[in-house]
Amino acid sequence: MDFYKILGVDRDATPEEIKKAFREKAKKYHPDVNKGAEEFFKKITAAYETLIDEEKRKIYDEKIKKSSSFTDFLSEKIFEALGFTPKPVKGKDIHKKIYISISEGLKGSIKTISYIREEKCSFCGGTGLGENSILKECDSCSGKGVKKKLMVSIPCIKCSGKGYLILNPCEFCHGKGTVKKTVEKRFRLPVGINEGMKIVIRKGGNSGINGGEYGDLYLKVYFSDKGFTVKGKNVYKTVYIQKENAQKGNIFRIKNFDGEIVNFKLPVSIHSPITLKIPGKGYIDTSGIRGDLFLKFIPV
């Protein structure tokens, strides 16, 4: 029985961290709050009384040091890889694509995204426990939370490595501690953001476990405008014109991506594809300098 794992603290935890961890565990698993939690609460109390006492902790640490082995180290890594740990763990990040207009990137704007994420259950506070919940020692692993296989300890599947089972779990999250919920987040599009860039919304991801903080939300930006291509601060567009109209001096009205009507006079007669530049009508960079619009005229 690892006292550090029971309290969910590191081996170099300070007395303040040990006290805080004990208080949090005691609130959740005190027998007055959860019937049937007597045995589990005894383990929490024994862990606290040992680790908070300087002399007892030294003796315990020496004992752990002597009994540690490579298989113990490997077992711990397996637990961490599978997510079975009493320590606070940050929630998983969420990655999504967002589509914006070039005009929105040119001017910068405030947008809202709606998406589904795992949120901490508000009815049980993420513990998975309901009003009538009972904690019962897992009969599959005898409360150890692990089973030995080929000299290595692996998490007990029945209790998910906890060592106990929750009878009558929270009715809303069914003991999981989290629920899927649709949320909305507002965020700012910075002026000059380019395609492929990411916007990070801190704590916009999934709920953590064991009191861990939320993960982050990563939004990868793509332009939705059809017919326009942005490269850096310049914009490119292909315009098809009839051959009889591709004569020097003819004026064309082209609606740009920002809704502005651009009047353009052909400087030469066009017999084959040609690219012409309109200064200052392109995109913009993060320093506020606007690029150019390049029009590729193709006579057909």
PDB file of C-alpha atoms in Angstrom:
ATOM      1  CA  MET A   1       0.000   0.000   0.000  1.00  0.00           C
ATOM      2  CA  ASP A   2       1.628   3.217  -1.229  1.00  0.00           C
ATOM      3  CA  PHE A   3       0.701   6.090   1.093  1.00  0.00           C
ATOM      4  CA  TYR A   4       1.788   8.666  -1.477  1.00  0.00           C
ATOM      5  CA  LYS A   5      -0.527   7.201  -4.105  1.00  0.00           C
ATOM      6  CA  ILE A   6      -3.418   7.001  -1.649  1.00  0.00           C
ATOM      7  CA  LEU A   7      -3.194  10.729  -0.924  1.00  0.00           C
ATOM      8  CA  GLY A   8      -2.311  11.565  -4.523  1.00  0.00           C
ATOM      9  CA  VAL A   9       0.886  13.495  -3.766  1.00  0.00           C
ATOM     10  CA  ASP A  10       4.466  13.316  -5.030  1.00  0.00           C
ATOM     11  CA  ARG A  11       7.213  11.721  -2.932  1.00  0.00           C
ATOM     12  CA  ASP A  12       8.735  15.147  -2.315  1.00  0.00           C
ATOM     13  CA  ALA A  13       5.411  16.711  -1.255  1.00  0.00           C
ATOM     14  CA  THR A  14       5.579  19.377   1.450  1.00  0.00           C
ATOM     15  CA  PRO A  15       3.618  19.066   4.742  1.00  0.00           C
ATOM     16  CA  GLU A  16       1.220  21.741   3.423  1.00  0.00           C
ATOM     17  CA  GLU A  17       0.542  19.706   0.270  1.00  0.00           C
ATOM     18  CA  ILE A  18      -0.010  16.553   2.358  1.00  0.00           C
ATOM     19  CA  LYS A  19      -2.469  18.383   4.652  1.00  0.00           C
ATOM     20  CA  LYS A  20      -4.354  19.812   1.680  1.00  0.00           C
ATOM     21  CA  ALA A  21      -4.584  16.396  -0.023  1.00  0.00           C
ATOM     22  CA  PHE A  22      -5.826  14.774   3.190  1.00  0.00           C
ATOM     23  CA  ARG A  23      -8.515  17.420   3.718  1.00  0.00           C
ATOM     24  CA  GLU A  24      -9.805  16.978   0.177  1.00  0.00           C
ATOM     25  CA  LYS A  25      -9.893  13.175   0.482  1.00  0.00           C
ATOM     26  CA  ALA A  26     -11.492  13.336   3.941  1.00  0.00           C
ATOM     27  CA  LYS A  27     -14.337  15.513   2.662  1.00  0.00           C
ATOM     28  CA  LYS A  28     -15.155  12.998  -0.065  1.00  0.00           C
ATOM     29  CA  TYR A  29     -14.708   9.736   1.793  1.00  0.00           C
ATOM     30  CA  HIS A  30     -15.557  10.369   5.445  1.00  0.00           C
ATOM     31  CA  PRO A  31     -17.988   7.629   6.639  1.00  0.00           C
ATOM     32  CA  ASP A  32     -20.449  10.293   7.783  1.00  0.00           C
ATOM     33  CA  VAL A  33     -20.697  11.444   4.172  1.00  0.00           C
ATOM     34  CA  ASN A  34     -20.329   8.093   2.373  1.00  0.00           C
ATOM     35  CA  LYS A  35     -21.599   4.962   4.003  1.00  0.00           C
ATOM     36  CA  GLY A  36     -19.341   1.986   3.555  1.00  0.00           C
ATOM     37  CA  ALA A  37     -16.198   4.095   3.191  1.00  0.00           C
ATOM     38  CA  GLU A  38     -14.798   3.136   6.623  1.00  0.00           C
ATOM     39  CA  GLU A  39     -11.983   0.933   5.307  1.00  0.00           C
ATOM     40  CA  PHE A  40     -10.951   3.360   2.613  1.00  0.00           C
ATOM     41  CA  PHE A  41     -11.032   6.261   5.072  1.00  0.00           C
ATOM     42  CA  LYS A  42      -8.786   4.267   7.425  1.00  0.00           C
ATOM     43  CA  LYS A  43      -6.206   3.972   4.630  1.00  0.00           C
ATOM     44  CA  ILE A  44      -6.351   7.712   3.991  1.00  0.00           C
ATOM     45  CA  THR A  45      -5.922   8.444   7.700  1.00  0.00           C
ATOM     46  CA  ALA A  46      -3.021   5.993   8.058  1.00  0.00           C
ATOM     47  CA  ALA A  47      -1.297   7.554   5.048  1.00  0.00           C
ATOM     48  CA  TYR A  48      -1.726  11.059   6.466  1.00  0.00           C
ATOM     49  CA  GLU A  49      -0.564  10.177   9.990  1.00  0.00           C
ATOM     50  CA  THR A  50       2.561   8.528   8.569  1.00  0.00           C
ATOM     51  CA  LEU A  51       3.554  11.180   6.043  1.00  0.00           C
ATOM     52  CA  ILE A  52       2.804  14.222   8.212  1.00  0.00           C
ATOM     53  CA  ASP A  53       5.091  12.974  10.977  1.00  0.00           C
ATOM     54  CA  GLU A  54       8.720  13.684  10.063  1.00  0.00           C
ATOM     55  CA  GLU A  55      10.215  10.629  11.842  1.00  0.00           C
ATOM     56  CA  LYS A  56       7.521   8.219  10.631  1.00  0.00           C
ATOM     57  CA  ARG A  57       7.913   9.503   7.098  1.00  0.00           C
ATOM     58  CA  LYS A  58      11.688   8.924   7.153  1.00  0.00           C
ATOM     59  CA  ILE A  59      11.208   5.328   8.300  1.00  0.00           C
ATOM     60  CA  TYR A  60       8.483   4.780   5.684  1.00  0.00           C
ATOM     61  CA  ASP A  61      10.611   6.268   2.886  1.00  0.00           C
ATOM     62  CA  GLU A  62      13.515   3.997   3.797  1.00  0.00           C
ATOM     63  CA  LYS A  63      11.197   1.008   3.692  1.00  0.00           C
ATOM     64  CA  ILE A  64       9.865   2.036   0.271  1.00  0.00           C
ATOM     65  CA  LYS A  65      13.405   2.590  -0.998  1.00  0.00           C
ATOM     66  CA  LYS A  66      14.508  -0.905   0.035  1.00  0.00           C
ATOM     67  CA  SER A  67      11.477  -2.612  -1.430  1.00  0.00           C
ATOM     68  CA  SER A  68      11.448  -0.678  -4.729  1.00  0.00           C
ATOM     69  CA  SER A  69      12.434  -2.515  -7.858  1.00  0.00           C
ATOM     70  CA  PHE A  70      12.351  -2.220 -11.605  1.00  0.00           C
ATOM     71  CA  THR A  71       8.992  -4.010 -11.718  1.00  0.00           C
ATOM     72  CA  ASP A  72       7.554  -1.437  -9.295  1.00  0.00           C
ATOM     73  CA  PHE A  73       8.863   1.356 -11.505  1.00  0.00           C
ATOM     74  CA  LEU A  74       7.420  -0.319 -14.611  1.00  0.00           C
ATOM     75  CA  SER A  75       4.070  -0.826 -12.889  1.00  0.00           C
ATOM     76  CA  GLU A  76       3.892   2.847 -11.986  1.00  0.00           C
ATOM     77  CA  LYS A  77       4.605   3.846 -15.584  1.00  0.00           C
ATOM     78  CA  ILE A  78       1.863   1.491 -16.809  1.00  0.00           C
ATOM     79  CA  PHE A  79      -0.581   3.109 -14.392  1.00  0.00           C
ATOM     80  CA  GLU A  80       0.317   6.590 -15.609  1.00  0.00           C
ATOM     81  CA  ALA A  81       0.079   5.591 -19.270  1.00  0.00           C
ATOM     82  CA  LEU A  82      -3.414   4.170 -18.746  1.00  0.00           C
ATOM     83  CA  GLY A  83      -4.557   7.175 -16.733  1.00  0.00           C
ATOM     84  CA  PHE A  84      -4.953   5.282 -13.435  1.00  0.00           C
ATOM     85  CA  THR A  85      -3.398   7.683 -10.975  1.00  0.00           C
ATOM     86  CA  PRO A  86      -4.635   9.485  -7.854  1.00  0.00           C
ATOM     87  CA  LYS A  87      -2.646  12.576  -8.778  1.00  0.00           C
ATOM     88  CA  PRO A  88      -4.382  15.545 -10.416  1.00  0.00           C
ATOM     89  CA  VAL A  89      -4.136  15.146 -14.183  1.00  0.00           C
ATOM     90  CA  LYS A  90      -4.818  17.909 -16.699  1.00  0.00           C
ATOM     91  CA  GLY A  91      -7.687  17.198 -19.074  1.00  0.00           C
ATOM     92  CA  LYS A  92      -7.127  16.347 -22.734  1.00  0.00           C
ATOM     93  CA  ASP A  93      -6.763  19.192 -25.221  1.00  0.00           C
ATOM     94  CA  ILE A  94      -9.356  19.603 -27.971  1.00  0.00           C
ATOM     95  CA  HIS A  95      -8.326  20.422 -31.536  1.00  0.00           C
ATOM     96  CA  LYS A  96     -10.855  21.888 -33.981  1.00  0.00           C
ATOM     97  CA  LYS A  97     -10.904  23.629 -37.362  1.00  0.00           C
ATOM     98  CA  ILE A  98     -12.566  27.014 -37.809  1.00  0.00           C
ATOM     99  CA  TYR A  99     -13.427  28.699 -41.083  1.00  0.00           C
ATOM    100  CA  ILE A 100     -13.335  32.494 -41.347  1.00  0.00           C
ATOM    101  CA  SER A 101     -13.697  34.980 -44.167  1.00  0.00           C
ATOM    102  CA  ILE A 102     -10.627  36.803 -45.418  1.00  0.00           C
ATOM    103  CA  SER A 103     -12.390  40.006 -44.458  1.00  0.00           C
ATOM    104  CA  GLU A 104     -12.666  38.855 -40.833  1.00  0.00           C
ATOM    105  CA  GLY A 105      -8.938  38.220 -40.759  1.00  0.00           C
ATOM    106  CA  LEU A 106      -8.263  41.589 -42.405  1.00  0.00           C
ATOM    107  CA  LYS A 107     -10.235  43.572 -39.818  1.00  0.00           C
ATOM    108  CA  GLY A 108     -10.012  41.271 -36.781  1.00  0.00           C
ATOM    109  CA  SER A 109     -13.230  40.278 -35.048  1.00  0.00           C
ATOM    110  CA  ILE A 110     -14.883  38.591 -32.081  1.00  0.00           C
ATOM    111  CA  LYS A 111     -16.303  35.136 -32.807  1.00  0.00           C
ATOM    112  CA  THR A 112     -18.104  32.416 -30.875  1.00  0.00           C
ATOM    113  CA  ILE A 113     -17.614  28.680 -31.226  1.00  0.00           C
ATOM    114  CA  SER A 114     -20.002  26.001 -29.967  1.00  0.00           C
ATOM    115  CA  TYR A 115     -18.648  22.512 -29.336  1.00  0.00           C
ATOM    116  CA  ILE A 116     -18.941  19.456 -27.075  1.00  0.00           C
ATOM    117  CA  ARG A 117     -16.474  18.740 -24.282  1.00  0.00           C
ATOM    118  CA  GLU A 118     -16.175  16.687 -21.098  1.00  0.00           C
ATOM    119  CA  GLU A 119     -17.137  18.879 -18.126  1.00  0.00           C
ATOM    120  CA  LYS A 120     -16.845  18.128 -14.436  1.00  0.00           C
ATOM    121  CA  CYS A 121     -20.172  16.797 -13.204  1.00  0.00           C
ATOM    122  CA  SER A 122     -21.781  19.640 -11.239  1.00  0.00           C
ATOM    123  CA  PHE A 123     -23.940  17.276  -9.193  1.00  0.00           C
ATOM    124  CA  CYS A 124     -21.107  15.253  -7.638  1.00  0.00           C
ATOM    125  CA  GLY A 125     -18.226  17.708  -8.057  1.00  0.00           C
ATOM    126  CA  GLY A 126     -16.351  15.206 -10.196  1.00  0.00           C
ATOM    127  CA  THR A 127     -16.202  12.506  -7.491  1.00  0.00           C
ATOM    128  CA  GLY A 128     -18.731  10.179  -9.137  1.00  0.00           C
ATOM    129  CA  LEU A 129     -20.520   9.880  -5.784  1.00  0.00           C
ATOM    130  CA  GLY A 130     -24.231  10.482  -5.196  1.00  0.00           C
ATOM    131  CA  GLU A 131     -26.253  11.040  -2.034  1.00  0.00           C
ATOM    132  CA  ASN A 132     -26.808   7.311  -1.536  1.00  0.00           C
ATOM    133  CA  SER A 133     -23.409   6.110  -2.731  1.00  0.00           C
ATOM    134  CA  ILE A 134     -21.553   3.398  -0.824  1.00  0.00           C
ATOM    135  CA  LEU A 135     -17.847   2.661  -1.224  1.00  0.00           C
ATOM    136  CA  LYS A 136     -17.119  -1.033  -1.199  1.00  0.00           C
ATOM    137  CA  GLU A 137     -13.719  -2.699  -1.311  1.00  0.00           C
ATOM    138  CA  CYS A 138     -13.156  -4.249  -4.725  1.00  0.00           C
ATOM    139  CA  ASP A 139     -13.547  -8.016  -4.427  1.00  0.00           C
ATOM    140  CA  SER A 140     -11.489  -8.602  -7.565  1.00  0.00           C
ATOM    141  CA  CYS A 141      -8.238  -7.065  -6.267  1.00  0.00           C
ATOM    142  CA  SER A 142      -9.032  -7.152  -2.515  1.00  0.00           C
ATOM    143  CA  GLY A 143      -8.807  -3.373  -2.338  1.00  0.00           C
ATOM    144  CA  LYS A 144      -5.279  -3.168  -3.739  1.00  0.00           C
ATOM    145  CA  GLY A 145      -6.272  -1.649  -7.070  1.00  0.00           C
ATOM    146  CA  VAL A 146      -3.759  -3.850  -8.866  1.00  0.00           C
ATOM    147  CA  LYS A 147      -3.256  -7.399 -10.050  1.00  0.00           C
ATOM    148  CA  LYS A 148       0.021  -9.181 -10.646  1.00  0.00           C
ATOM    149  CA  LYS A 149       0.713 -10.457 -14.132  1.00  0.00           C
ATOM    150  CA  LEU A 150       4.135 -11.682 -15.227  1.00  0.00           C
ATOM    151  CA  MET A 151       5.834  -9.996 -12.250  1.00  0.00           C
ATOM    152  CA  VAL A 152       4.258  -6.638 -13.120  1.00  0.00           C
ATOM    153  CA  SER A 153       1.336  -4.952 -11.380  1.00  0.00           C
ATOM    154  CA  ILE A 154      -1.416  -3.747 -13.705  1.00  0.00           C
ATOM    155  CA  PRO A 155      -4.569  -1.785 -12.832  1.00  0.00           C
ATOM    156  CA  CYS A 156      -7.576  -3.818 -11.767  1.00  0.00           C
ATOM    157  CA  ILE A 157     -10.115  -3.559 -14.591  1.00  0.00           C
ATOM    158  CA  LYS A 158     -13.133  -3.951 -12.326  1.00  0.00           C
ATOM    159  CA  CYS A 159     -12.353  -0.934 -10.110  1.00  0.00           C
ATOM    160  CA  SER A 160     -10.179   0.999 -12.603  1.00  0.00           C
ATOM    161  CA  GLY A 161      -7.211   0.823 -10.229  1.00  0.00           C
ATOM    162  CA  LYS A 162      -8.998   2.570  -7.341  1.00  0.00           C
ATOM    163  CA  GLY A 163      -9.284  -0.428  -5.033  1.00  0.00           C
ATOM    164  CA  TYR A 164     -12.944   0.241  -4.339  1.00  0.00           C
ATOM    165  CA  LEU A 165     -16.276   0.185  -6.134  1.00  0.00           C
ATOM    166  CA  ILE A 166     -18.982   2.844  -6.022  1.00  0.00           C
ATOM    167  CA  LEU A 167     -22.414   1.397  -5.349  1.00  0.00           C
ATOM    168  CA  ASN A 168     -25.306   3.714  -6.259  1.00  0.00           C
ATOM    169  CA  PRO A 169     -23.041   6.174  -8.117  1.00  0.00           C
ATOM    170  CA  CYS A 170     -24.022   9.683  -9.163  1.00  0.00           C
ATOM    171  CA  GLU A 171     -27.156   9.414 -11.304  1.00  0.00           C
ATOM    172  CA  PHE A 172     -26.009  12.090 -13.717  1.00  0.00           C
ATOM    173  CA  CYS A 173     -22.470  10.962 -14.613  1.00  0.00           C
ATOM    174  CA  HIS A 174     -22.903   7.294 -13.563  1.00  0.00           C
ATOM    175  CA  GLY A 175     -19.770   7.471 -11.433  1.00  0.00           C
ATOM    176  CA  LYS A 176     -17.530   8.801 -14.184  1.00  0.00           C
ATOM    177  CA  GLY A 177     -17.186  12.272 -12.657  1.00  0.00           C
ATOM    178  CA  THR A 178     -17.610  14.047 -16.007  1.00  0.00           C
ATOM    179  CA  VAL A 179     -20.464  14.619 -18.458  1.00  0.00           C
ATOM    180  CA  LYS A 180     -20.551  15.623 -22.129  1.00  0.00           C
ATOM    181  CA  LYS A 181     -21.840  19.142 -22.513  1.00  0.00           C
ATOM    182  CA  THR A 182     -22.222  21.657 -25.332  1.00  0.00           C
ATOM    183  CA  VAL A 183     -20.390  24.867 -24.461  1.00  0.00           C
ATOM    184  CA  GLU A 184     -19.740  28.192 -26.144  1.00  0.00           C
ATOM    185  CA  LYS A 185     -16.472  30.103 -26.088  1.00  0.00           C
ATOM    186  CA  ARG A 186     -15.883  33.641 -27.354  1.00  0.00           C
ATOM    187  CA  PHE A 187     -12.491  34.464 -28.807  1.00  0.00           C
ATOM    188  CA  ARG A 188     -10.785  37.262 -30.681  1.00  0.00           C
ATOM    189  CA  LEU A 189      -9.431  36.906 -34.209  1.00  0.00           C
ATOM    190  CA  PRO A 190      -6.250  39.000 -34.360  1.00  0.00           C
ATOM    191  CA  VAL A 191      -5.749  41.264 -37.362  1.00  0.00           C
ATOM    192  CA  GLY A 192      -3.619  39.576 -40.011  1.00  0.00           C
ATOM    193  CA  ILE A 193      -4.060  35.989 -38.821  1.00  0.00           C
ATOM    194  CA  ASN A 194      -3.036  33.598 -41.573  1.00  0.00           C
ATOM    195  CA  GLU A 195      -4.388  30.257 -42.699  1.00  0.00           C
ATOM    196  CA  GLY A 196      -2.926  27.396 -40.693  1.00  0.00           C
ATOM    197  CA  MET A 197      -2.317  29.487 -37.582  1.00  0.00           C
ATOM    198  CA  LYS A 198      -3.789  28.350 -34.284  1.00  0.00           C
ATOM    199  CA  ILE A 199      -5.749  30.224 -31.651  1.00  0.00           C
ATOM    200  CA  VAL A 200      -5.430  28.801 -28.129  1.00  0.00           C
ATOM    201  CA  ILE A 201      -8.244  29.115 -25.595  1.00  0.00           C
ATOM    202  CA  ARG A 202      -6.813  28.186 -22.208  1.00  0.00           C
ATOM    203  CA  LYS A 203      -8.896  25.712 -20.205  1.00  0.00           C
ATOM    204  CA  GLY A 204     -11.270  25.296 -23.135  1.00  0.00           C
ATOM    205  CA  GLY A 205     -10.542  21.566 -23.393  1.00  0.00           C
ATOM    206  CA  ASN A 206     -11.824  18.559 -21.467  1.00  0.00           C
ATOM    207  CA  SER A 207     -12.110  18.332 -17.687  1.00  0.00           C
ATOM    208  CA  GLY A 208      -9.131  17.010 -15.765  1.00  0.00           C
ATOM    209  CA  ILE A 209      -9.281  14.039 -13.427  1.00  0.00           C
ATOM    210  CA  ASN A 210      -8.624  13.911  -9.692  1.00  0.00           C
ATOM    211  CA  GLY A 211      -9.005  17.665  -9.476  1.00  0.00           C
ATOM    212  CA  GLY A 212      -6.730  18.392 -12.439  1.00  0.00           C
ATOM    213  CA  GLU A 213      -7.395  21.556 -14.450  1.00  0.00           C
ATOM    214  CA  TYR A 214      -9.109  21.651 -17.815  1.00  0.00           C
ATOM    215  CA  GLY A 215      -7.151  21.046 -20.994  1.00  0.00           C
ATOM    216  CA  ASP A 216      -6.881  23.695 -23.734  1.00  0.00           C
ATOM    217  CA  LEU A 217      -8.825  24.309 -26.934  1.00  0.00           C
ATOM    218  CA  TYR A 218      -6.786  24.712 -30.143  1.00  0.00           C
ATOM    219  CA  LEU A 219      -8.525  26.306 -33.134  1.00  0.00           C
ATOM    220  CA  LYS A 220      -6.782  25.971 -36.508  1.00  0.00           C
ATOM    221  CA  VAL A 221      -7.762  28.735 -38.926  1.00  0.00           C
ATOM    222  CA  TYR A 222      -8.856  28.228 -42.550  1.00  0.00           C
ATOM    223  CA  PHE A 223     -10.248  30.783 -45.017  1.00  0.00           C
ATOM    224  CA  SER A 224     -13.691  30.081 -46.438  1.00  0.00           C
ATOM    225  CA  ASP A 225     -13.681  32.527 -49.392  1.00  0.00           C
ATOM    226  CA  LYS A 226     -13.946  30.859 -52.779  1.00  0.00           C
ATOM    227  CA  GLY A 227     -11.950  32.262 -55.667  1.00  0.00           C
ATOM    228  CA  PHE A 228      -9.379  34.037 -53.509  1.00  0.00           C
ATOM    229  CA  THR A 229      -6.027  32.685 -52.316  1.00  0.00           C
ATOM    230  CA  VAL A 230      -4.023  34.339 -49.539  1.00  0.00           C
ATOM    231  CA  LYS A 231      -0.237  34.054 -49.465  1.00  0.00           C
ATOM    232  CA  GLY A 232       1.317  36.124 -46.723  1.00  0.00           C
ATOM    233  CA  LYS A 233      -0.171  39.600 -47.065  1.00  0.00           C
ATOM    234  CA  ASN A 234      -0.980  39.256 -50.779  1.00  0.00           C
ATOM    235  CA  VAL A 235      -4.207  37.944 -52.332  1.00  0.00           C
ATOM    236  CA  TYR A 236      -4.554  36.182 -55.666  1.00  0.00           C
ATOM    237  CA  LYS A 237      -7.609  35.783 -57.862  1.00  0.00           C
ATOM    238  CA  THR A 238      -8.224  34.384 -61.364  1.00  0.00           C
ATOM    239  CA  VAL A 239     -10.565  36.346 -63.659  1.00  0.00           C
ATOM    240  CA  TYR A 240     -11.886  34.907 -66.920  1.00  0.00           C
ATOM    241  CA  ILE A 241     -12.781  37.433 -69.657  1.00  0.00           C
ATOM    242  CA  GLN A 242     -14.031  37.137 -73.203  1.00  0.00           C
ATOM    243  CA  LYS A 243     -11.316  37.615 -75.815  1.00  0.00           C
ATOM    244  CA  GLU A 244     -13.188  40.437 -77.528  1.00  0.00           C
ATOM    245  CA  ASN A 245     -13.265  42.330 -74.201  1.00  0.00           C
ATOM    246  CA  ALA A 246      -9.584  41.782 -73.434  1.00  0.00           C
ATOM    247  CA  GLN A 247      -8.587  45.015 -75.136  1.00  0.00           C
ATOM    248  CA  LYS A 248      -6.378  47.821 -73.843  1.00  0.00           C
ATOM    249  CA  GLY A 249      -8.387  50.497 -72.018  1.00  0.00           C
ATOM    250  CA  ASN A 250     -11.390  48.318 -71.181  1.00  0.00           C
ATOM    251  CA  ILE A 251     -12.582  48.781 -67.595  1.00  0.00           C
ATOM    252  CA  PHE A 252     -13.605  45.902 -65.360  1.00  0.00           C
ATOM    253  CA  ARG A 253     -15.459  46.027 -62.041  1.00  0.00           C
ATOM    254  CA  ILE A 254     -14.306  43.335 -59.630  1.00  0.00           C
ATOM    255  CA  LYS A 255     -15.763  42.715 -56.180  1.00  0.00           C
ATOM    256  CA  ASN A 256     -12.933  42.114 -53.737  1.00  0.00           C
ATOM    257  CA  PHE A 257     -13.051  39.735 -50.746  1.00  0.00           C
ATOM    258  CA  ASP A 258     -13.868  42.633 -48.375  1.00  0.00           C
ATOM    259  CA  GLY A 259     -16.913  43.676 -50.439  1.00  0.00           C
ATOM    260  CA  GLU A 260     -15.169  46.670 -52.037  1.00  0.00           C
ATOM    261  CA  ILE A 261     -15.727  47.210 -55.761  1.00  0.00           C
ATOM    262  CA  VAL A 262     -12.376  47.555 -57.530  1.00  0.00           C
ATOM    263  CA  ASN A 263     -12.378  49.327 -60.912  1.00  0.00           C
ATOM    264  CA  PHE A 264      -9.539  48.143 -63.103  1.00  0.00           C
ATOM    265  CA  LYS A 265      -8.474  49.363 -66.577  1.00  0.00           C
ATOM    266  CA  LEU A 266      -6.524  46.947 -68.765  1.00  0.00           C
ATOM    267  CA  PRO A 267      -3.148  48.532 -69.562  1.00  0.00           C
ATOM    268  CA  VAL A 268      -2.612  46.289 -72.600  1.00  0.00           C
ATOM    269  CA  SER A 269      -4.590  44.044 -74.892  1.00  0.00           C
ATOM    270  CA  ILE A 270      -4.550  40.455 -73.610  1.00  0.00           C
ATOM    271  CA  HIS A 271      -4.109  37.455 -75.910  1.00  0.00           C
ATOM    272  CA  SER A 272      -2.764  34.995 -73.307  1.00  0.00           C
ATOM    273  CA  PRO A 273      -2.951  34.722 -69.490  1.00  0.00           C
ATOM    274  CA  ILE A 274      -1.391  37.671 -67.683  1.00  0.00           C
ATOM    275  CA  THR A 275      -1.132  38.661 -63.998  1.00  0.00           C
ATOM    276  CA  LEU A 276      -1.597  42.297 -62.980  1.00  0.00           C
ATOM    277  CA  LYS A 277      -1.209  43.929 -59.577  1.00  0.00           C
ATOM    278  CA  ILE A 278      -3.550  46.278 -57.708  1.00  0.00           C
ATOM    279  CA  PRO A 279      -1.511  47.876 -54.892  1.00  0.00           C
ATOM    280  CA  GLY A 280      -2.925  48.060 -51.374  1.00  0.00           C
ATOM    281  CA  LYS A 281      -5.975  45.896 -52.005  1.00  0.00           C
ATOM    282  CA  GLY A 282      -4.607  42.646 -50.619  1.00  0.00           C
ATOM    283  CA  TYR A 283      -4.516  41.120 -47.138  1.00  0.00           C
ATOM    284  CA  ILE A 284      -2.690  42.530 -44.110  1.00  0.00           C
ATOM    285  CA  ASP A 285       0.135  41.343 -41.874  1.00  0.00           C
ATOM    286  CA  THR A 286       0.247  41.403 -38.078  1.00  0.00           C
ATOM    287  CA  SER A 287       2.133  44.729 -38.129  1.00  0.00           C
ATOM    288  CA  GLY A 288      -0.748  46.394 -39.997  1.00  0.00           C
ATOM    289  CA  ILE A 289       0.872  46.649 -43.443  1.00  0.00           C
ATOM    290  CA  ARG A 290      -1.539  45.797 -46.245  1.00  0.00           C
ATOM    291  CA  GLY A 291      -0.422  43.774 -49.242  1.00  0.00           C
ATOM    292  CA  ASP A 292      -1.514  43.748 -52.874  1.00  0.00           C
ATOM    293  CA  LEU A 293      -4.211  42.088 -54.936  1.00  0.00           C
ATOM    294  CA  PHE A 294      -2.956  40.075 -57.922  1.00  0.00           C
ATOM    295  CA  LEU A 295      -5.425  39.404 -60.711  1.00  0.00           C
ATOM    296  CA  LYS A 296      -4.669  36.691 -63.227  1.00  0.00           C
ATOM    297  CA  PHE A 297      -6.632  37.485 -66.403  1.00  0.00           C
ATOM    298  CA  ILE A 298      -7.348  34.584 -68.722  1.00  0.00           C
ATOM    299  CA  PRO A 299      -9.017  35.343 -72.078  1.00  0.00           C
ATOM    300  CA  VAL A 300     -11.504  32.687 -73.209  1.00  0.00           C
TER     301      VAL A 300
END
